[in-house]
PDB file of C-alpha atoms and ligand atoms in Angstrom:
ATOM      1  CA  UNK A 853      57.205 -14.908  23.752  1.00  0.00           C
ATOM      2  CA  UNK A 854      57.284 -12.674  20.656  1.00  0.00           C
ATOM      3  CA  UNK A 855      53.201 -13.711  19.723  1.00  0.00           C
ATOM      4  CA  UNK A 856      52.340 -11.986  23.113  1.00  0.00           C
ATOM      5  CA  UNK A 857      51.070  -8.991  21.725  1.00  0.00           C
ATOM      6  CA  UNK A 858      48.958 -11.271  19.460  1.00  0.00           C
ATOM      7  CA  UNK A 859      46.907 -11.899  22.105  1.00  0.00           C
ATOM      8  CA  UNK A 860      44.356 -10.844  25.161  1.00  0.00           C
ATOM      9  CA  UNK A 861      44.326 -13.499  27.460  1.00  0.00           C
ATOM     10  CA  UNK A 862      43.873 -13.762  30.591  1.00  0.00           C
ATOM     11  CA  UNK A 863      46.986 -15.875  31.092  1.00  0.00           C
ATOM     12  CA  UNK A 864      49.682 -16.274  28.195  1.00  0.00           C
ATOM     13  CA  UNK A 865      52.630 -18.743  29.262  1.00  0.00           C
ATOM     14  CA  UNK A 866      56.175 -19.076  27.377  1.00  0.00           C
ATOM     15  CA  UNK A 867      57.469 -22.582  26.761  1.00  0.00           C
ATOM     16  CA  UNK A 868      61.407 -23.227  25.728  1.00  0.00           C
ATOM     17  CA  UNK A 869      64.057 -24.650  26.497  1.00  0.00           C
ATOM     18  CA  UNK A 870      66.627 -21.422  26.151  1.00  0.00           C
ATOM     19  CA  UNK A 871      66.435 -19.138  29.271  1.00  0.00           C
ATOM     20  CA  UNK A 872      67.908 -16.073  27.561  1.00  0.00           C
ATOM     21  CA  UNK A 873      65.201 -15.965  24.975  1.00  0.00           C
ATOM     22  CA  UNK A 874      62.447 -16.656  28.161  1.00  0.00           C
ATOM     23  CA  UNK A 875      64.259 -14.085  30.122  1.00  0.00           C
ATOM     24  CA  UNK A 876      63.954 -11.305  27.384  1.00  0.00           C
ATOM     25  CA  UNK A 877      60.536 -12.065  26.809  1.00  0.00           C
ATOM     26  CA  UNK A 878      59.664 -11.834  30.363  1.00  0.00           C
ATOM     27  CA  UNK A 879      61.565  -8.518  30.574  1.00  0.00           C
ATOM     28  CA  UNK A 880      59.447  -7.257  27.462  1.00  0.00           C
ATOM     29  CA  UNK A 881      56.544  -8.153  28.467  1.00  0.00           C
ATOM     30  CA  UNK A 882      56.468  -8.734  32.260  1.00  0.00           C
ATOM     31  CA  UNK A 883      52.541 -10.384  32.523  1.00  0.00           C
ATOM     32  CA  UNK A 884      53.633 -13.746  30.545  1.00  0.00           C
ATOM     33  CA  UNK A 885      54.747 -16.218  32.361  1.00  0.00           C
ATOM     34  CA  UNK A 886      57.386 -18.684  31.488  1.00  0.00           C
ATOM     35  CA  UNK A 887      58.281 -22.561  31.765  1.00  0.00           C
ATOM     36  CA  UNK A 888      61.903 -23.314  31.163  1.00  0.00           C
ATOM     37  CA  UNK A 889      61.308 -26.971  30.025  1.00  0.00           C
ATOM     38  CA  UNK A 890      61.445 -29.254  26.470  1.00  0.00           C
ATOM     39  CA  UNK A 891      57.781 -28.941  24.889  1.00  0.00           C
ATOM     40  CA  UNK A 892      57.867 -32.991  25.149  1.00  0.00           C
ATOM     41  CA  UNK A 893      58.280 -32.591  29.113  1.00  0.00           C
ATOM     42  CA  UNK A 894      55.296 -29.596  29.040  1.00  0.00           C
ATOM     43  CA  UNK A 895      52.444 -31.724  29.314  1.00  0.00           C
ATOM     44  CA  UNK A 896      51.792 -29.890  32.682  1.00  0.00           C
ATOM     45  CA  UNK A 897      51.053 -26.393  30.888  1.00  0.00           C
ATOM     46  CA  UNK A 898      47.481 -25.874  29.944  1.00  0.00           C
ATOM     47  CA  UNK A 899      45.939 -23.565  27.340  1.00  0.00           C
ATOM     48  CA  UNK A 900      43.070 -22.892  25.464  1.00  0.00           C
ATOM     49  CA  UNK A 901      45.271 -21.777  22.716  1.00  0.00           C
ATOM     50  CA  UNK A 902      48.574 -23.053  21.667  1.00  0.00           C
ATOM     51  CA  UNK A 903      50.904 -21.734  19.282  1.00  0.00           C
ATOM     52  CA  UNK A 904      53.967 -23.273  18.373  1.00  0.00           C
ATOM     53  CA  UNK A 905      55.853 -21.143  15.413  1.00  0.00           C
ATOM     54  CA  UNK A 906      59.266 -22.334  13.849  1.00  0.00           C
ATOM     55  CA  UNK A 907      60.717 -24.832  16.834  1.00  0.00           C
ATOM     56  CA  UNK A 908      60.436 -27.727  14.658  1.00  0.00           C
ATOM     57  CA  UNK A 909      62.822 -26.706  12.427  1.00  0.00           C
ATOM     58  CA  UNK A 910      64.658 -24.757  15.162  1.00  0.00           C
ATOM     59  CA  UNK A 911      68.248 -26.115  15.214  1.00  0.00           C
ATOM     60  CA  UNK A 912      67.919 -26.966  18.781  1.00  0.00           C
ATOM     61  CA  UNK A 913      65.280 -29.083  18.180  1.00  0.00           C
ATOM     62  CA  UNK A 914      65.607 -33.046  17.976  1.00  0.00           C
ATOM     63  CA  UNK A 915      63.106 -34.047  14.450  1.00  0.00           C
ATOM     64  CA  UNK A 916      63.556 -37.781  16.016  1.00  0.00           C
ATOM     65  CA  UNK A 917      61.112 -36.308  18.429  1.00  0.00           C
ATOM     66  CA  UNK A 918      58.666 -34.826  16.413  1.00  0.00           C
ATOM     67  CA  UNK A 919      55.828 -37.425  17.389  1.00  0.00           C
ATOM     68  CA  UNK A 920      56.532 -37.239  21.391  1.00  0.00           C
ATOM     69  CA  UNK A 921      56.764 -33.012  20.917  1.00  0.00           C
ATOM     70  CA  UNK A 922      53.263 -33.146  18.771  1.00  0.00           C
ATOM     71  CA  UNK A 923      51.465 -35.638  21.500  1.00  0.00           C
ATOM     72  CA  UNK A 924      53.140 -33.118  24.194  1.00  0.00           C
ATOM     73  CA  UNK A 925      51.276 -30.541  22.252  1.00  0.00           C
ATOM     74  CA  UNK A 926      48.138 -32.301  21.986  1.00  0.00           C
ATOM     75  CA  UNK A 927      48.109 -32.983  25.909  1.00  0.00           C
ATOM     76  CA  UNK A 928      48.185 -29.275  26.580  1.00  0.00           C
ATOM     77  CA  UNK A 929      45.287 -28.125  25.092  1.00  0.00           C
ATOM     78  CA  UNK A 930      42.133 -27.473  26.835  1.00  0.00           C
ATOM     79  CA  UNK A 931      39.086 -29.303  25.690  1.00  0.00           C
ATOM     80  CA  UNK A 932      36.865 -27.691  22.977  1.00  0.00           C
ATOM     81  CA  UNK A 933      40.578 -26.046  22.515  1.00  0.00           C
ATOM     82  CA  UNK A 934      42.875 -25.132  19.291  1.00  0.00           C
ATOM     83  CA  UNK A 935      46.386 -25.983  18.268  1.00  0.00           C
ATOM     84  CA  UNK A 936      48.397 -24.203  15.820  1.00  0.00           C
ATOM     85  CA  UNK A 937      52.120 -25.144  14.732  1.00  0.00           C
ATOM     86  CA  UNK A 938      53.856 -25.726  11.687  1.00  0.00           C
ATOM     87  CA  UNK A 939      56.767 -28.339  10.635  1.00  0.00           C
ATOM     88  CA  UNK A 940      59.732 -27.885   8.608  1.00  0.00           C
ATOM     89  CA  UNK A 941      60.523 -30.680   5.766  1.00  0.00           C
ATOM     90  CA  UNK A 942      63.258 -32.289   8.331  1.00  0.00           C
ATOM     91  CA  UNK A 943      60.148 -33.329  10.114  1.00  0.00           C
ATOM     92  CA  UNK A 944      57.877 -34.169   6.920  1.00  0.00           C
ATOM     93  CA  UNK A 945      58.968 -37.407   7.098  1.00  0.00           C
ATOM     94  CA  UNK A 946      56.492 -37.902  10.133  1.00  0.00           C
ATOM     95  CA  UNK A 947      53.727 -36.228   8.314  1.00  0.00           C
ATOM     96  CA  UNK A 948      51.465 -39.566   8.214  1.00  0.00           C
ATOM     97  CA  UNK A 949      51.941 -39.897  11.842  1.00  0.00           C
ATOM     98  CA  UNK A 950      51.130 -36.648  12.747  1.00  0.00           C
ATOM     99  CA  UNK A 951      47.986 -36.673  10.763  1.00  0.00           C
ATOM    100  CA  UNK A 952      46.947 -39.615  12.091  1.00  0.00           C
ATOM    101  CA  UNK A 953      47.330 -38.461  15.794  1.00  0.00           C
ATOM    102  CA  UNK A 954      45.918 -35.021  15.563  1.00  0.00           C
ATOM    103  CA  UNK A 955      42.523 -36.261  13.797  1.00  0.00           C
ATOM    104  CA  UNK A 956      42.329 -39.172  16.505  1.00  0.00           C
ATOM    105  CA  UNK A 957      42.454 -35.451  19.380  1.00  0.00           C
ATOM    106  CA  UNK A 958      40.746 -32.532  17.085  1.00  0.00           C
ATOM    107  CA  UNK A 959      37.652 -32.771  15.723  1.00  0.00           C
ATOM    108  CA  UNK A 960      38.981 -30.222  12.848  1.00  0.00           C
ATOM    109  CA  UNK A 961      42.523 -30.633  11.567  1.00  0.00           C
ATOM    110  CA  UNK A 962      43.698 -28.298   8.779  1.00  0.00           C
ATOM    111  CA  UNK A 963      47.144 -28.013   6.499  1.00  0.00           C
ATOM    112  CA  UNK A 964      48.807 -25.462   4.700  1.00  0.00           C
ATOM    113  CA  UNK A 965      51.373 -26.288   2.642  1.00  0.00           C
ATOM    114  CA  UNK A 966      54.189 -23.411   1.747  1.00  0.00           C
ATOM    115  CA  UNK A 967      57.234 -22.764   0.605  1.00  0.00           C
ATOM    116  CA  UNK A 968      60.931 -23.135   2.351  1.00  0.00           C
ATOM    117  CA  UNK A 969      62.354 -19.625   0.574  1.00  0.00           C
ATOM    118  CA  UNK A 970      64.118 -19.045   3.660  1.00  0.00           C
ATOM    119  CA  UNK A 971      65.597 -22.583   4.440  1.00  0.00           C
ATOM    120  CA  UNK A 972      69.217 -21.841   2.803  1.00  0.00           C
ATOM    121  CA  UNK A 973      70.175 -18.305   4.688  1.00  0.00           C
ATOM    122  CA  UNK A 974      69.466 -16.004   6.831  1.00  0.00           C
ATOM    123  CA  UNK A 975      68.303 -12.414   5.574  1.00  0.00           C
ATOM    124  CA  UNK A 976      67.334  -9.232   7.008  1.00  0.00           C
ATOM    125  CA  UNK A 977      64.029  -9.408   9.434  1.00  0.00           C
ATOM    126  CA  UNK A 978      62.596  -6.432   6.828  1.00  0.00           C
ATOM    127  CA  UNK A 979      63.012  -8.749   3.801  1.00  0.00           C
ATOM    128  CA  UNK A 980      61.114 -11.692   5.795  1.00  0.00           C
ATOM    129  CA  UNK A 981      58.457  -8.919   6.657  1.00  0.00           C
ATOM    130  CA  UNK A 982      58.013  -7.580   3.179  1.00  0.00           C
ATOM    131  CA  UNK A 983      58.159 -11.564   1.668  1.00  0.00           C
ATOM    132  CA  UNK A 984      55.346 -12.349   3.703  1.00  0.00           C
ATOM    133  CA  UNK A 985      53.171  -9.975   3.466  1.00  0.00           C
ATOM    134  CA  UNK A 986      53.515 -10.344  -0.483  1.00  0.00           C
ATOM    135  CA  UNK A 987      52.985 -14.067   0.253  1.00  0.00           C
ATOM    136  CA  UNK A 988      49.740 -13.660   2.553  1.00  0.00           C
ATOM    137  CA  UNK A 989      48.600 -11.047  -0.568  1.00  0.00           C
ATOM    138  CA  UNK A 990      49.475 -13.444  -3.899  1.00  0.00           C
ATOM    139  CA  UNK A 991      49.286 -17.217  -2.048  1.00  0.00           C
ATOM    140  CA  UNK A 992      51.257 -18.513  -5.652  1.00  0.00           C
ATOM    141  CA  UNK A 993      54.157 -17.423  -3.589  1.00  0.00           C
ATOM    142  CA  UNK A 994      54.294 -19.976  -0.820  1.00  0.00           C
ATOM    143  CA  UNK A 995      55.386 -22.442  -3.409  1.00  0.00           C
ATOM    144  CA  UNK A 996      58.492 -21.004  -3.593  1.00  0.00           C
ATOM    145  CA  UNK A 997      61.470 -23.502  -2.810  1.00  0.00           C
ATOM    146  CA  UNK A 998      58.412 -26.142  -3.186  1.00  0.00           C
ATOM    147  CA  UNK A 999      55.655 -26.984  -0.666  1.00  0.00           C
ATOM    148  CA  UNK A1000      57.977 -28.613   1.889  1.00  0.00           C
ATOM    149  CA  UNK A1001      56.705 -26.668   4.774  1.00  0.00           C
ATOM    150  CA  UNK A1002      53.395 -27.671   6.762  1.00  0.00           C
ATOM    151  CA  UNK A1003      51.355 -25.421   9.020  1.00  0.00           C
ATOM    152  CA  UNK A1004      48.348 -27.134  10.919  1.00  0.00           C
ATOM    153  CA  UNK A1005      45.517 -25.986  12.781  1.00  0.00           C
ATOM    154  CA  UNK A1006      43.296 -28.002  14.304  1.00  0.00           C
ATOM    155  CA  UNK A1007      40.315 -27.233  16.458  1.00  0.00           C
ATOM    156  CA  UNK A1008      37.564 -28.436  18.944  1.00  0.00           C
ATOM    157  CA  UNK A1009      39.611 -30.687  20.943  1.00  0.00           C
ATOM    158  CA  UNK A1010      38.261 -33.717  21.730  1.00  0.00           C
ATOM    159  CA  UNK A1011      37.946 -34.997  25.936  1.00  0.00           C
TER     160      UNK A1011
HETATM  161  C1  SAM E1394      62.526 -19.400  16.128  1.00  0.00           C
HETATM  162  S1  SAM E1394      62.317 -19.571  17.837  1.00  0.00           S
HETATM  163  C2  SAM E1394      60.580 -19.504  17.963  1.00  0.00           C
HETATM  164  C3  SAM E1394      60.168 -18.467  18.869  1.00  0.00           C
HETATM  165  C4  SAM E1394      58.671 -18.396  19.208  1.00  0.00           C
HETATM  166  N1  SAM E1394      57.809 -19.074  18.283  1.00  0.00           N
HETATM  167  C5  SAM E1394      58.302 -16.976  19.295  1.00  0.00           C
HETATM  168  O1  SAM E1394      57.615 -16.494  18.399  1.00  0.00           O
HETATM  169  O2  SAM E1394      58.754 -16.322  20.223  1.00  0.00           O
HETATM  170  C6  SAM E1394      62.591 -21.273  18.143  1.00  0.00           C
HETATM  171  C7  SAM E1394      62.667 -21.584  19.634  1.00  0.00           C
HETATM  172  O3  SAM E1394      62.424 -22.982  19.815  1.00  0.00           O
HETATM  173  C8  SAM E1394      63.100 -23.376  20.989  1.00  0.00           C
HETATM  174  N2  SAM E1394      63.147 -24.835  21.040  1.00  0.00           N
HETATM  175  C9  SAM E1394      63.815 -25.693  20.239  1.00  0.00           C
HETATM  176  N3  SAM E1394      63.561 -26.967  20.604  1.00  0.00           N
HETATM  177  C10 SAM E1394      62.689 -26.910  21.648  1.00  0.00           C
HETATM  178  C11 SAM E1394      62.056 -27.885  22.456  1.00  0.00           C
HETATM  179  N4  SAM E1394      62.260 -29.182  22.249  1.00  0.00           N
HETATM  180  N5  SAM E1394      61.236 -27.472  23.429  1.00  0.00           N
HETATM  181  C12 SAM E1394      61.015 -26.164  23.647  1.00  0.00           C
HETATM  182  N6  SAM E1394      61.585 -25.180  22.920  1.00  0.00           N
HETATM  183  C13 SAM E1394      62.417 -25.548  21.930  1.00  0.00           C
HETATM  184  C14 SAM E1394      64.444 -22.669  20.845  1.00  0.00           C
HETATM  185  O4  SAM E1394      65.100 -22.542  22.084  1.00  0.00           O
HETATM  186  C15 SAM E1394      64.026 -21.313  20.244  1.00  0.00           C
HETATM  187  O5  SAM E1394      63.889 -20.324  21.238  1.00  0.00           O
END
């Protein structure tokens, strides 16, 4: 729900599986809608666009479902439509997989590699801010904690 203001769509629909965090972002922003359901059970929600920021390595998520959750994904985007998501390097492990079902739906699949320089703790949310904008400035700095982290985006999918 937090991406909302990232966007002007007509429609913009909240997937998780945590009510409180749907509830909150349906208070903050009252025109999204929400679907209180695992992303492997979503295959009902459509979208042209589909974001999917930090669930994979979300400590509520199961990484022995990575494959189901990324063909979930895949089924939920529109034709001619995009995908974005990342993976954390619990989920790596499925890497070949994934690449090998995303090119077989998109007819453009892209990676970026980064950096896990948050994996160990948690810090304040105005560190995060100021790390990443120095990362999106000097890209050298995604390394950092090696490349263990993959962000996708994939395009133009296929009928
Ligand atoms: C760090 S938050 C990401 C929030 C979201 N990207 C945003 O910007 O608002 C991770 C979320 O993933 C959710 N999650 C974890 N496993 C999930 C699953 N299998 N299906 C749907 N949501 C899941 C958690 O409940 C948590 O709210």
């Amino acid at each position: 729900m937090w991406n909302y203001p990232l966007f002007q769509t007509q429609r913009y629909i909240g997937v998780d599986i945590d009510k409180t965090s749907l509830d909150l972002g349906r208070k903050t922003y009252p025109r999204a809608e929400a679907v209180r359901v695992p992303m492997e059970q979503a295959t009902h929600v459509k979208g042209d666009y589909l974001l999917c920021v930090q669930v994979f390595n979300n400590v509520h998520f199961d990484v022995k479902r990575t494959i189901d959750a990324v063909g979930a994904l895949c089924a939920m985007v529109n034709p001619k439509g995009t995908l974005i998501f990342n993976i954390g390097k619990d989920s790596k492990k499925y890497e070949e997989d994934i690449d090998a079902l995303l090119s077989s739906k998109f007819g453009t699949v892209e990676k970026i590699r980064y950096g896990s320089v948050y994996s160990t703790r948690q810090r304040p949310m105005i560190v995060s801010l100021i790390f990443a904008l120095a990362m999106l400035k000097f890209t050298s700095l995604r390394g950092i904690g090696g490349y263990q982290k993959v962000y996708y985006f994939c395009t133009n999918r296929r009928s």
